[in-house]
PDB file of C-alpha atoms in Angstrom:
ATOM      1  CA  UNK A1035      -7.458  -7.202 -13.524  1.00 97.00           C
ATOM      2  CA  UNK A1036      -4.494  -8.122 -15.784  1.00 98.00           C
ATOM      3  CA  UNK A1037      -1.505  -5.808 -16.090  1.00 98.00           C
ATOM      4  CA  UNK A1038       1.712  -5.287 -18.060  1.00 98.00           C
ATOM      5  CA  UNK A1039       4.670  -3.015 -17.236  1.00 98.00           C
ATOM      6  CA  UNK A1040       7.188  -2.133 -19.951  1.00 97.00           C
ATOM      7  CA  UNK A1041      10.195   0.131 -19.686  1.00 96.00           C
ATOM      8  CA  UNK A1042      12.176   2.041 -22.300  1.00 96.00           C
ATOM      9  CA  UNK A1043      15.122   3.845 -20.748  1.00 93.00           C
ATOM     10  CA  UNK A1044      13.643   5.479 -17.694  1.00 91.00           C
ATOM     11  CA  UNK A1045      10.172   5.778 -19.210  1.00 94.00           C
ATOM     12  CA  UNK A1046       7.587   3.277 -18.026  1.00 95.00           C
ATOM     13  CA  UNK A1047       4.334   2.166 -19.550  1.00 97.00           C
ATOM     14  CA  UNK A1048       1.527   0.499 -17.596  1.00 98.00           C
ATOM     15  CA  UNK A1049      -1.378  -1.297 -19.291  1.00 98.00           C
ATOM     16  CA  UNK A1050      -4.375  -2.856 -17.567  1.00 97.00           C
ATOM     17  CA  UNK A1051      -7.025  -5.185 -19.023  1.00 97.00           C
ATOM     18  CA  UNK A1052     -10.258  -6.649 -17.670  1.00 95.00           C
ATOM     19  CA  UNK A1053      -9.497 -10.100 -19.050  1.00 95.00           C
ATOM     20  CA  UNK A1054      -6.575 -12.317 -20.016  1.00 96.00           C
ATOM     21  CA  UNK A1055      -4.220 -10.820 -22.630  1.00 97.00           C
ATOM     22  CA  UNK A1056      -1.038 -12.393 -23.932  1.00 97.00           C
ATOM     23  CA  UNK A1057       1.980 -10.988 -22.132  1.00 96.00           C
ATOM     24  CA  UNK A1058      -0.127  -9.642 -19.213  1.00 98.00           C
ATOM     25  CA  UNK A1059      -0.143 -10.894 -15.629  1.00 98.00           C
ATOM     26  CA  UNK A1060      -2.983 -11.395 -13.146  1.00 98.00           C
ATOM     27  CA  UNK A1061      -3.004  -8.590 -10.571  1.00 98.00           C
ATOM     28  CA  UNK A1062      -0.812  -9.257  -7.517  1.00 98.00           C
ATOM     29  CA  UNK A1063      -3.724  -9.572  -5.017  1.00 98.00           C
ATOM     30  CA  UNK A1064      -5.869 -12.050  -6.910  1.00 98.00           C
ATOM     31  CA  UNK A1065      -3.188 -14.089  -8.635  1.00 98.00           C
ATOM     32  CA  UNK A1066      -2.358 -17.576  -7.408  1.00 97.00           C
ATOM     33  CA  UNK A1067      -0.244 -16.726  -4.347  1.00 97.00           C
ATOM     34  CA  UNK A1068       0.628 -20.245  -3.292  1.00 96.00           C
ATOM     35  CA  UNK A1069      -1.776 -20.285  -0.318  1.00 96.00           C
ATOM     36  CA  UNK A1070      -3.920 -23.125  -1.685  1.00 95.00           C
ATOM     37  CA  UNK A1071      -6.723 -20.861  -2.915  1.00 96.00           C
ATOM     38  CA  UNK A1072      -5.525 -20.595  -6.506  1.00 96.00           C
ATOM     39  CA  UNK A1073      -6.410 -17.532  -8.546  1.00 96.00           C
ATOM     40  CA  UNK A1074      -9.257 -15.588  -6.907  1.00 96.00           C
ATOM     41  CA  UNK A1075     -12.305 -14.131  -8.602  1.00 94.00           C
ATOM     42  CA  UNK A1076     -12.241 -11.169  -6.188  1.00 95.00           C
ATOM     43  CA  UNK A1077     -10.921  -9.961  -2.867  1.00 97.00           C
ATOM     44  CA  UNK A1078     -11.597  -7.153  -0.406  1.00 98.00           C
ATOM     45  CA  UNK A1079      -9.705  -4.352   1.321  1.00 98.00           C
ATOM     46  CA  UNK A1080     -10.918  -2.418   4.363  1.00 98.00           C
ATOM     47  CA  UNK A1081     -12.508   0.917   3.536  1.00 98.00           C
ATOM     48  CA  UNK A1082     -11.054   2.267   6.782  1.00 98.00           C
ATOM     49  CA  UNK A1083      -7.990   1.508   8.876  1.00 97.00           C
ATOM     50  CA  UNK A1084      -8.538  -0.969  11.681  1.00 97.00           C
ATOM     51  CA  UNK A1085     -10.084   0.374  14.843  1.00 96.00           C
ATOM     52  CA  UNK A1086     -10.087  -1.120  18.330  1.00 94.00           C
ATOM     53  CA  UNK A1087     -12.128  -4.060  17.058  1.00 94.00           C
ATOM     54  CA  UNK A1088      -9.494  -4.722  14.341  1.00 97.00           C
ATOM     55  CA  UNK A1089     -12.281  -4.381  11.761  1.00 97.00           C
ATOM     56  CA  UNK A1090     -13.144  -1.720   9.225  1.00 97.00           C
ATOM     57  CA  UNK A1091     -15.988   0.308  10.672  1.00 96.00           C
ATOM     58  CA  UNK A1092     -16.838   4.011  10.892  1.00 97.00           C
ATOM     59  CA  UNK A1093     -16.539   6.138  14.029  1.00 96.00           C
ATOM     60  CA  UNK A1094     -13.612   4.169  15.470  1.00 96.00           C
ATOM     61  CA  UNK A1095     -10.158   5.635  15.785  1.00 95.00           C
ATOM     62  CA  UNK A1096      -7.206   3.821  14.178  1.00 95.00           C
ATOM     63  CA  UNK A1097      -5.788   1.136  16.387  1.00 96.00           C
ATOM     64  CA  UNK A1098      -2.206   2.131  17.276  1.00 95.00           C
ATOM     65  CA  UNK A1099       0.600   1.037  19.632  1.00 95.00           C
ATOM     66  CA  UNK A1100       0.744  -2.434  18.172  1.00 95.00           C
ATOM     67  CA  UNK A1101       3.757  -3.646  16.227  1.00 95.00           C
ATOM     68  CA  UNK A1102       3.296  -5.159  12.772  1.00 96.00           C
ATOM     69  CA  UNK A1103       3.416  -8.749  13.977  1.00 96.00           C
ATOM     70  CA  UNK A1104       0.825  -8.092  16.674  1.00 97.00           C
ATOM     71  CA  UNK A1105      -1.436  -6.383  14.142  1.00 97.00           C
ATOM     72  CA  UNK A1106      -0.996  -9.298  11.764  1.00 97.00           C
ATOM     73  CA  UNK A1107      -2.073 -11.762  14.463  1.00 98.00           C
ATOM     74  CA  UNK A1108      -5.047  -9.745  15.647  1.00 97.00           C
ATOM     75  CA  UNK A1109      -6.396  -9.354  12.113  1.00 98.00           C
ATOM     76  CA  UNK A1110      -5.899 -13.012  11.230  1.00 98.00           C
ATOM     77  CA  UNK A1111      -7.810 -13.909  14.380  1.00 98.00           C
ATOM     78  CA  UNK A1112     -10.918 -12.523  12.667  1.00 97.00           C
ATOM     79  CA  UNK A1113     -10.936 -15.561  10.432  1.00 97.00           C
ATOM     80  CA  UNK A1114      -8.859 -17.813   8.180  1.00 96.00           C
ATOM     81  CA  UNK A1115      -9.251 -15.512   5.139  1.00 96.00           C
ATOM     82  CA  UNK A1116      -8.417 -12.202   6.875  1.00 98.00           C
ATOM     83  CA  UNK A1117      -4.943 -10.733   6.629  1.00 98.00           C
ATOM     84  CA  UNK A1118      -3.133  -7.491   7.181  1.00 98.00           C
ATOM     85  CA  UNK A1119      -2.888  -5.390   3.988  1.00 98.00           C
ATOM     86  CA  UNK A1120       0.364  -6.157   2.196  1.00 98.00           C
ATOM     87  CA  UNK A1121       2.825  -5.041  -0.494  1.00 98.00           C
ATOM     88  CA  UNK A1122       0.774  -6.739  -3.191  1.00 98.00           C
ATOM     89  CA  UNK A1123      -2.291  -4.704  -2.125  1.00 98.00           C
ATOM     90  CA  UNK A1124      -0.118  -1.580  -2.014  1.00 98.00           C
ATOM     91  CA  UNK A1125       0.752  -1.911  -5.701  1.00 98.00           C
ATOM     92  CA  UNK A1126      -2.682  -3.252  -6.681  1.00 98.00           C
ATOM     93  CA  UNK A1127      -4.260   0.052  -5.648  1.00 98.00           C
ATOM     94  CA  UNK A1128      -1.454   2.214  -7.017  1.00 98.00           C
ATOM     95  CA  UNK A1129      -1.530   0.610 -10.443  1.00 98.00           C
ATOM     96  CA  UNK A1130      -5.230   1.358 -10.669  1.00 98.00           C
ATOM     97  CA  UNK A1131      -4.534   4.951  -9.659  1.00 98.00           C
ATOM     98  CA  UNK A1132      -1.741   5.345 -12.265  1.00 97.00           C
ATOM     99  CA  UNK A1133      -3.952   4.086 -15.080  1.00 97.00           C
ATOM    100  CA  UNK A1134      -6.817   6.330 -14.007  1.00 96.00           C
ATOM    101  CA  UNK A1135      -4.899   9.573 -13.483  1.00 96.00           C
ATOM    102  CA  UNK A1136      -1.668   9.028 -15.485  1.00 94.00           C
ATOM    103  CA  UNK A1137       0.092  10.994 -12.768  1.00 93.00           C
ATOM    104  CA  UNK A1138       2.201  10.096  -9.681  1.00 94.00           C
ATOM    105  CA  UNK A1139       1.192  13.079  -7.576  1.00 95.00           C
ATOM    106  CA  UNK A1140      -1.929  12.071  -5.635  1.00 95.00           C
ATOM    107  CA  UNK A1141      -1.884  15.216  -3.507  1.00 94.00           C
ATOM    108  CA  UNK A1142      -2.210  17.395  -6.631  1.00 94.00           C
ATOM    109  CA  UNK A1143      -4.828  15.221  -8.313  1.00 95.00           C
ATOM    110  CA  UNK A1144      -6.979  14.325  -5.266  1.00 96.00           C
ATOM    111  CA  UNK A1145      -5.974  16.265  -2.189  1.00 94.00           C
ATOM    112  CA  UNK A1146      -3.231  17.316   0.259  1.00 93.00           C
ATOM    113  CA  UNK A1147      -2.225  14.821   2.912  1.00 88.00           C
ATOM    114  CA  UNK A1148      -1.553  15.402   6.602  1.00 86.00           C
ATOM    115  CA  UNK A1149      -4.291  16.251   9.085  1.00 85.00           C
ATOM    116  CA  UNK A1150      -6.762  19.058   9.010  1.00 78.00           C
ATOM    117  CA  UNK A1151      -6.705  19.044  12.860  1.00 77.00           C
ATOM    118  CA  UNK A1152      -3.841  18.491  15.295  1.00 78.00           C
ATOM    119  CA  UNK A1153      -5.317  15.219  16.558  1.00 85.00           C
ATOM    120  CA  UNK A1154      -6.229  12.085  14.538  1.00 89.00           C
ATOM    121  CA  UNK A1155      -9.763  11.786  13.169  1.00 90.00           C
ATOM    122  CA  UNK A1156     -12.151   8.873  13.509  1.00 94.00           C
ATOM    123  CA  UNK A1157     -12.972   6.660  10.561  1.00 96.00           C
ATOM    124  CA  UNK A1158     -15.792   7.894   8.342  1.00 96.00           C
ATOM    125  CA  UNK A1159     -14.744  11.466   7.651  1.00 94.00           C
ATOM    126  CA  UNK A1160     -15.375  10.944   3.920  1.00 95.00           C
ATOM    127  CA  UNK A1161     -18.674   9.114   4.306  1.00 96.00           C
ATOM    128  CA  UNK A1162     -20.706  12.156   3.302  1.00 94.00           C
ATOM    129  CA  UNK A1163     -18.791  12.639   0.035  1.00 94.00           C
ATOM    130  CA  UNK A1164     -20.951  12.164  -3.075  1.00 91.00           C
ATOM    131  CA  UNK A1165     -18.156  10.645  -5.142  1.00 95.00           C
ATOM    132  CA  UNK A1166     -15.759   7.759  -4.383  1.00 97.00           C
ATOM    133  CA  UNK A1167     -12.552   9.761  -4.894  1.00 97.00           C
ATOM    134  CA  UNK A1168     -11.683  13.151  -3.436  1.00 96.00           C
ATOM    135  CA  UNK A1169     -10.965  15.086  -0.286  1.00 94.00           C
ATOM    136  CA  UNK A1170     -13.089  16.420   2.543  1.00 92.00           C
ATOM    137  CA  UNK A1171     -11.257  19.727   2.306  1.00 90.00           C
ATOM    138  CA  UNK A1172     -12.616  22.692   0.407  1.00 88.00           C
ATOM    139  CA  UNK A1173      -9.790  22.494  -2.104  1.00 90.00           C
ATOM    140  CA  UNK A1174      -6.855  20.258  -2.954  1.00 90.00           C
ATOM    141  CA  UNK A1175      -4.305  22.584  -1.353  1.00 89.00           C
ATOM    142  CA  UNK A1176      -5.865  22.309   2.126  1.00 90.00           C
ATOM    143  CA  UNK A1177      -5.449  19.270   4.361  1.00 89.00           C
ATOM    144  CA  UNK A1178      -8.448  17.081   4.643  1.00 89.00           C
ATOM    145  CA  UNK A1179      -9.346  13.408   4.774  1.00 93.00           C
ATOM    146  CA  UNK A1180      -8.915  11.815   1.378  1.00 95.00           C
ATOM    147  CA  UNK A1181     -10.316   8.752  -0.272  1.00 96.00           C
ATOM    148  CA  UNK A1182      -9.464   6.917  -3.490  1.00 98.00           C
ATOM    149  CA  UNK A1183     -12.254   4.670  -4.860  1.00 97.00           C
ATOM    150  CA  UNK A1184     -13.865   4.531  -1.431  1.00 97.00           C
ATOM    151  CA  UNK A1185     -10.663   3.592   0.370  1.00 98.00           C
ATOM    152  CA  UNK A1186     -10.244   6.239   3.065  1.00 97.00           C
ATOM    153  CA  UNK A1187      -6.986   7.858   4.293  1.00 96.00           C
ATOM    154  CA  UNK A1188      -4.343   6.255   2.128  1.00 97.00           C
ATOM    155  CA  UNK A1189      -2.002   9.227   2.662  1.00 95.00           C
ATOM    156  CA  UNK A1190      -3.320  11.133   5.663  1.00 93.00           C
ATOM    157  CA  UNK A1191      -4.166  10.867   9.360  1.00 91.00           C
ATOM    158  CA  UNK A1192      -1.864   7.888  10.191  1.00 93.00           C
ATOM    159  CA  UNK A1193       0.915   5.765   8.815  1.00 95.00           C
ATOM    160  CA  UNK A1194      -0.041   2.230   7.913  1.00 96.00           C
ATOM    161  CA  UNK A1195       1.918  -1.047   8.073  1.00 97.00           C
ATOM    162  CA  UNK A1196       2.724  -2.826   4.794  1.00 97.00           C
ATOM    163  CA  UNK A1197       2.838  -6.603   5.418  1.00 98.00           C
ATOM    164  CA  UNK A1198       4.287  -9.235   3.117  1.00 98.00           C
ATOM    165  CA  UNK A1199       7.690  -7.585   2.823  1.00 97.00           C
ATOM    166  CA  UNK A1200      10.803  -6.602   4.727  1.00 95.00           C
ATOM    167  CA  UNK A1201      14.045  -4.815   3.948  1.00 93.00           C
ATOM    168  CA  UNK A1202      17.596  -5.534   4.961  1.00 87.00           C
ATOM    169  CA  UNK A1203      21.203  -5.142   3.878  1.00 88.00           C
ATOM    170  CA  UNK A1204      20.465  -7.390   0.865  1.00 91.00           C
ATOM    171  CA  UNK A1205      17.523  -5.320  -0.349  1.00 94.00           C
ATOM    172  CA  UNK A1206      13.732  -5.631  -0.590  1.00 96.00           C
ATOM    173  CA  UNK A1207      12.223  -9.057   0.137  1.00 96.00           C
ATOM    174  CA  UNK A1208       8.603  -9.831  -0.807  1.00 98.00           C
ATOM    175  CA  UNK A1209       6.323 -12.626   0.531  1.00 98.00           C
ATOM    176  CA  UNK A1210       3.433 -13.778  -1.636  1.00 98.00           C
ATOM    177  CA  UNK A1211       1.739 -16.451   0.548  1.00 98.00           C
ATOM    178  CA  UNK A1212      -0.072 -14.690   3.441  1.00 98.00           C
ATOM    179  CA  UNK A1213       0.390 -17.828   5.534  1.00 98.00           C
ATOM    180  CA  UNK A1214       4.125 -17.089   5.459  1.00 98.00           C
ATOM    181  CA  UNK A1215       3.975 -13.407   6.341  1.00 98.00           C
ATOM    182  CA  UNK A1216       6.927 -12.608   8.586  1.00 96.00           C
ATOM    183  CA  UNK A1217       9.063  -9.693   9.712  1.00 94.00           C
ATOM    184  CA  UNK A1218      12.345 -11.250   8.712  1.00 93.00           C
ATOM    185  CA  UNK A1219      12.060 -14.509   6.669  1.00 95.00           C
ATOM    186  CA  UNK A1220      10.260 -16.340   3.847  1.00 97.00           C
ATOM    187  CA  UNK A1221      10.735 -13.447   1.387  1.00 97.00           C
ATOM    188  CA  UNK A1222      11.998 -13.450  -2.215  1.00 97.00           C
ATOM    189  CA  UNK A1223      14.685 -10.844  -2.850  1.00 97.00           C
ATOM    190  CA  UNK A1224      13.505  -8.587  -5.688  1.00 97.00           C
ATOM    191  CA  UNK A1225      16.202  -5.898  -5.661  1.00 96.00           C
ATOM    192  CA  UNK A1226      17.949  -3.032  -3.882  1.00 94.00           C
ATOM    193  CA  UNK A1227      15.889   0.141  -3.490  1.00 95.00           C
ATOM    194  CA  UNK A1228      17.522   3.547  -3.071  1.00 94.00           C
ATOM    195  CA  UNK A1229      16.725   6.126  -0.446  1.00 94.00           C
ATOM    196  CA  UNK A1230      15.263   9.496  -1.448  1.00 95.00           C
ATOM    197  CA  UNK A1231      12.789  11.071  -3.840  1.00 94.00           C
ATOM    198  CA  UNK A1232      12.166   8.372  -6.454  1.00 93.00           C
ATOM    199  CA  UNK A1233      12.992   9.268 -10.029  1.00 93.00           C
ATOM    200  CA  UNK A1234      13.280   5.789 -11.592  1.00 95.00           C
ATOM    201  CA  UNK A1235      11.745   2.450 -10.765  1.00 97.00           C
ATOM    202  CA  UNK A1236      12.850  -1.089 -11.540  1.00 97.00           C
ATOM    203  CA  UNK A1237      10.544  -3.846 -12.716  1.00 98.00           C
ATOM    204  CA  UNK A1238      11.609  -7.116 -10.950  1.00 97.00           C
ATOM    205  CA  UNK A1239      12.777  -9.976 -13.142  1.00 95.00           C
ATOM    206  CA  UNK A1240      11.494 -12.664 -10.813  1.00 96.00           C
ATOM    207  CA  UNK A1241       8.480 -14.515 -12.195  1.00 96.00           C
ATOM    208  CA  UNK A1242       5.322 -13.575 -10.299  1.00 97.00           C
ATOM    209  CA  UNK A1243       6.843 -10.376  -8.931  1.00 98.00           C
ATOM    210  CA  UNK A1244       6.564  -8.176 -12.045  1.00 98.00           C
ATOM    211  CA  UNK A1245       4.296  -5.841 -10.059  1.00 98.00           C
ATOM    212  CA  UNK A1246       6.671  -5.255  -7.110  1.00 98.00           C
ATOM    213  CA  UNK A1247       8.311  -2.031  -8.298  1.00 98.00           C
ATOM    214  CA  UNK A1248      11.049  -0.366  -6.257  1.00 97.00           C
ATOM    215  CA  UNK A1249      13.080   2.833  -6.824  1.00 96.00           C
ATOM    216  CA  UNK A1250      16.585   2.621  -8.224  1.00 96.00           C
ATOM    217  CA  UNK A1251      17.294   6.335  -8.588  1.00 95.00           C
ATOM    218  CA  UNK A1252      16.566   9.278  -6.277  1.00 94.00           C
ATOM    219  CA  UNK A1253      16.875  12.335  -8.498  1.00 91.00           C
ATOM    220  CA  UNK A1254      13.366  13.625  -7.935  1.00 90.00           C
ATOM    221  CA  UNK A1255      11.714  16.065  -5.585  1.00 91.00           C
ATOM    222  CA  UNK A1256       8.275  16.783  -4.143  1.00 87.00           C
ATOM    223  CA  UNK A1257       7.484  18.466  -7.450  1.00 88.00           C
ATOM    224  CA  UNK A1258       9.239  16.151  -9.965  1.00 88.00           C
ATOM    225  CA  UNK A1259       9.061  12.505 -11.050  1.00 91.00           C
ATOM    226  CA  UNK A1260       7.017  10.484  -8.530  1.00 89.00           C
ATOM    227  CA  UNK A1261       7.040  13.431  -6.049  1.00 91.00           C
ATOM    228  CA  UNK A1262       7.085  11.083  -3.032  1.00 94.00           C
ATOM    229  CA  UNK A1263       9.901   9.889  -0.784  1.00 93.00           C
ATOM    230  CA  UNK A1264      11.085   6.276  -0.227  1.00 93.00           C
ATOM    231  CA  UNK A1265      13.052   5.531   2.939  1.00 90.00           C
ATOM    232  CA  UNK A1266      15.556   2.735   2.650  1.00 86.00           C
ATOM    233  CA  UNK A1267      18.630   2.584   4.919  1.00 80.00           C
ATOM    234  CA  UNK A1268      19.937  -0.890   3.906  1.00 69.00           C
ATOM    235  CA  UNK A1269      20.858  -2.232   7.270  1.00 73.00           C
ATOM    236  CA  UNK A1270      19.339  -4.728   9.733  1.00 79.00           C
ATOM    237  CA  UNK A1271      15.831  -6.053   8.999  1.00 81.00           C
ATOM    238  CA  UNK A1272      13.253  -3.354   8.605  1.00 90.00           C
ATOM    239  CA  UNK A1273       9.537  -3.109   7.933  1.00 94.00           C
ATOM    240  CA  UNK A1274       7.813  -0.790   5.505  1.00 94.00           C
ATOM    241  CA  UNK A1275       4.841   1.517   5.987  1.00 95.00           C
ATOM    242  CA  UNK A1276       3.044   4.249   4.050  1.00 95.00           C
ATOM    243  CA  UNK A1277       0.654   7.149   4.671  1.00 94.00           C
ATOM    244  CA  UNK A1278       1.106  10.391   6.565  1.00 92.00           C
ATOM    245  CA  UNK A1279       0.340  11.948   9.932  1.00 89.00           C
ATOM    246  CA  UNK A1280       0.342  15.709  10.378  1.00 85.00           C
ATOM    247  CA  UNK A1281       2.887  16.713   7.721  1.00 85.00           C
ATOM    248  CA  UNK A1282       1.777  19.049   4.949  1.00 86.00           C
ATOM    249  CA  UNK A1283       4.820  18.098   2.870  1.00 84.00           C
ATOM    250  CA  UNK A1284       4.442  17.150  -0.773  1.00 84.00           C
ATOM    251  CA  UNK A1285       6.614  14.104  -0.195  1.00 88.00           C
ATOM    252  CA  UNK A1286       3.925  12.147   1.706  1.00 93.00           C
ATOM    253  CA  UNK A1287       1.511  11.181  -1.053  1.00 94.00           C
ATOM    254  CA  UNK A1288       0.180   7.833  -2.281  1.00 96.00           C
ATOM    255  CA  UNK A1289       3.659   6.565  -3.241  1.00 96.00           C
ATOM    256  CA  UNK A1290       5.504   7.526  -0.051  1.00 95.00           C
ATOM    257  CA  UNK A1291       7.148   4.548   1.741  1.00 96.00           C
ATOM    258  CA  UNK A1292       8.690   4.737   5.203  1.00 94.00           C
ATOM    259  CA  UNK A1293      10.930   2.280   7.010  1.00 93.00           C
ATOM    260  CA  UNK A1294      11.329   1.281  10.646  1.00 91.00           C
ATOM    261  CA  UNK A1295      12.464  -1.444  13.024  1.00 89.00           C
ATOM    262  CA  UNK A1296      10.208  -4.490  12.900  1.00 84.00           C
ATOM    263  CA  UNK A1297       9.424  -4.150  16.630  1.00 86.00           C
ATOM    264  CA  UNK A1298       8.276  -0.542  16.281  1.00 89.00           C
ATOM    265  CA  UNK A1299       4.905   0.513  17.656  1.00 91.00           C
ATOM    266  CA  UNK A1300       3.774   4.083  18.070  1.00 92.00           C
ATOM    267  CA  UNK A1301       0.826   6.488  18.133  1.00 93.00           C
ATOM    268  CA  UNK A1302       1.265   7.076  14.418  1.00 93.00           C
ATOM    269  CA  UNK A1303       1.325   3.502  13.035  1.00 95.00           C
ATOM    270  CA  UNK A1304      -1.904   1.693  12.209  1.00 96.00           C
ATOM    271  CA  UNK A1305      -3.087  -1.159  10.001  1.00 97.00           C
ATOM    272  CA  UNK A1306      -5.724  -2.165   7.464  1.00 98.00           C
ATOM    273  CA  UNK A1307      -7.245  -5.542   6.749  1.00 97.00           C
ATOM    274  CA  UNK A1308      -7.865  -7.456   3.577  1.00 98.00           C
ATOM    275  CA  UNK A1309      -9.927 -10.556   2.860  1.00 98.00           C
ATOM    276  CA  UNK A1310      -9.100 -13.389   0.432  1.00 97.00           C
ATOM    277  CA  UNK A1311     -12.335 -15.413   0.093  1.00 95.00           C
ATOM    278  CA  UNK A1312     -11.984 -18.824  -1.571  1.00 93.00           C
ATOM    279  CA  UNK A1313     -13.713 -19.336  -4.894  1.00 88.00           C
ATOM    280  CA  UNK A1314     -17.209 -20.719  -4.712  1.00 81.00           C
ATOM    281  CA  UNK A1315     -17.554 -24.354  -5.661  1.00 65.00           C
ATOM    282  CA  UNK A1316     -18.640 -24.694  -9.312  1.00 57.00           C
TER     283      UNK A1316
END
């Protein structure tokens, strides 16, 4: 798709088109990302988080206890066009959600995050759902397994690495070319996020990064503005992740972002794959 962000004061307007429009930009996943593929006609994202096979299949549990770099390597070993899901994919999905629901609170519009059980659940808990968006719970105020447009568990069950970006004392750095994904280099500095409940976002000035929003004010709460929390401590080099584990807090929705050391691996951090297939020869 093609998109355009505009901002007046703190108010933001997002427009999306299904074809080229003057003043609009190609979406961040399928745009020319400098990897030699040019602008793509389409791409893929895993319906589920990666399991032990590092693929997206039902009935496997999320692969954990791998750091982001290890997950990146394992996924790319599947083939030249497979990569770990990244910051561009993060905003690609969220821009679609914002246009569809015109609301930042995914837990109120689709379903509460967290876990409905104490232990993680295997992939496929939403397979029986008749519609592509919703929750497996009986109502939106009860924890269940959620899906948005057939993408399962974007804010429940586990946290999930965001590749193609890293944070440090200078701010948020974003990497467009998947071949250059790294935990601490090759990024373009887009700005300095603030820590807390996001109440205002900045639109980067850098050409090609107009999609890479980041919070510049933290005057919100789990019931106001974007309703989700953004962790940014502005020291050392850190990685970003999103999602939720067992928390029933309103701050862990679709727009929650966490931060941790780039070497971190735990029972709560998982990954998701994406594919960037080259255009067919014309």
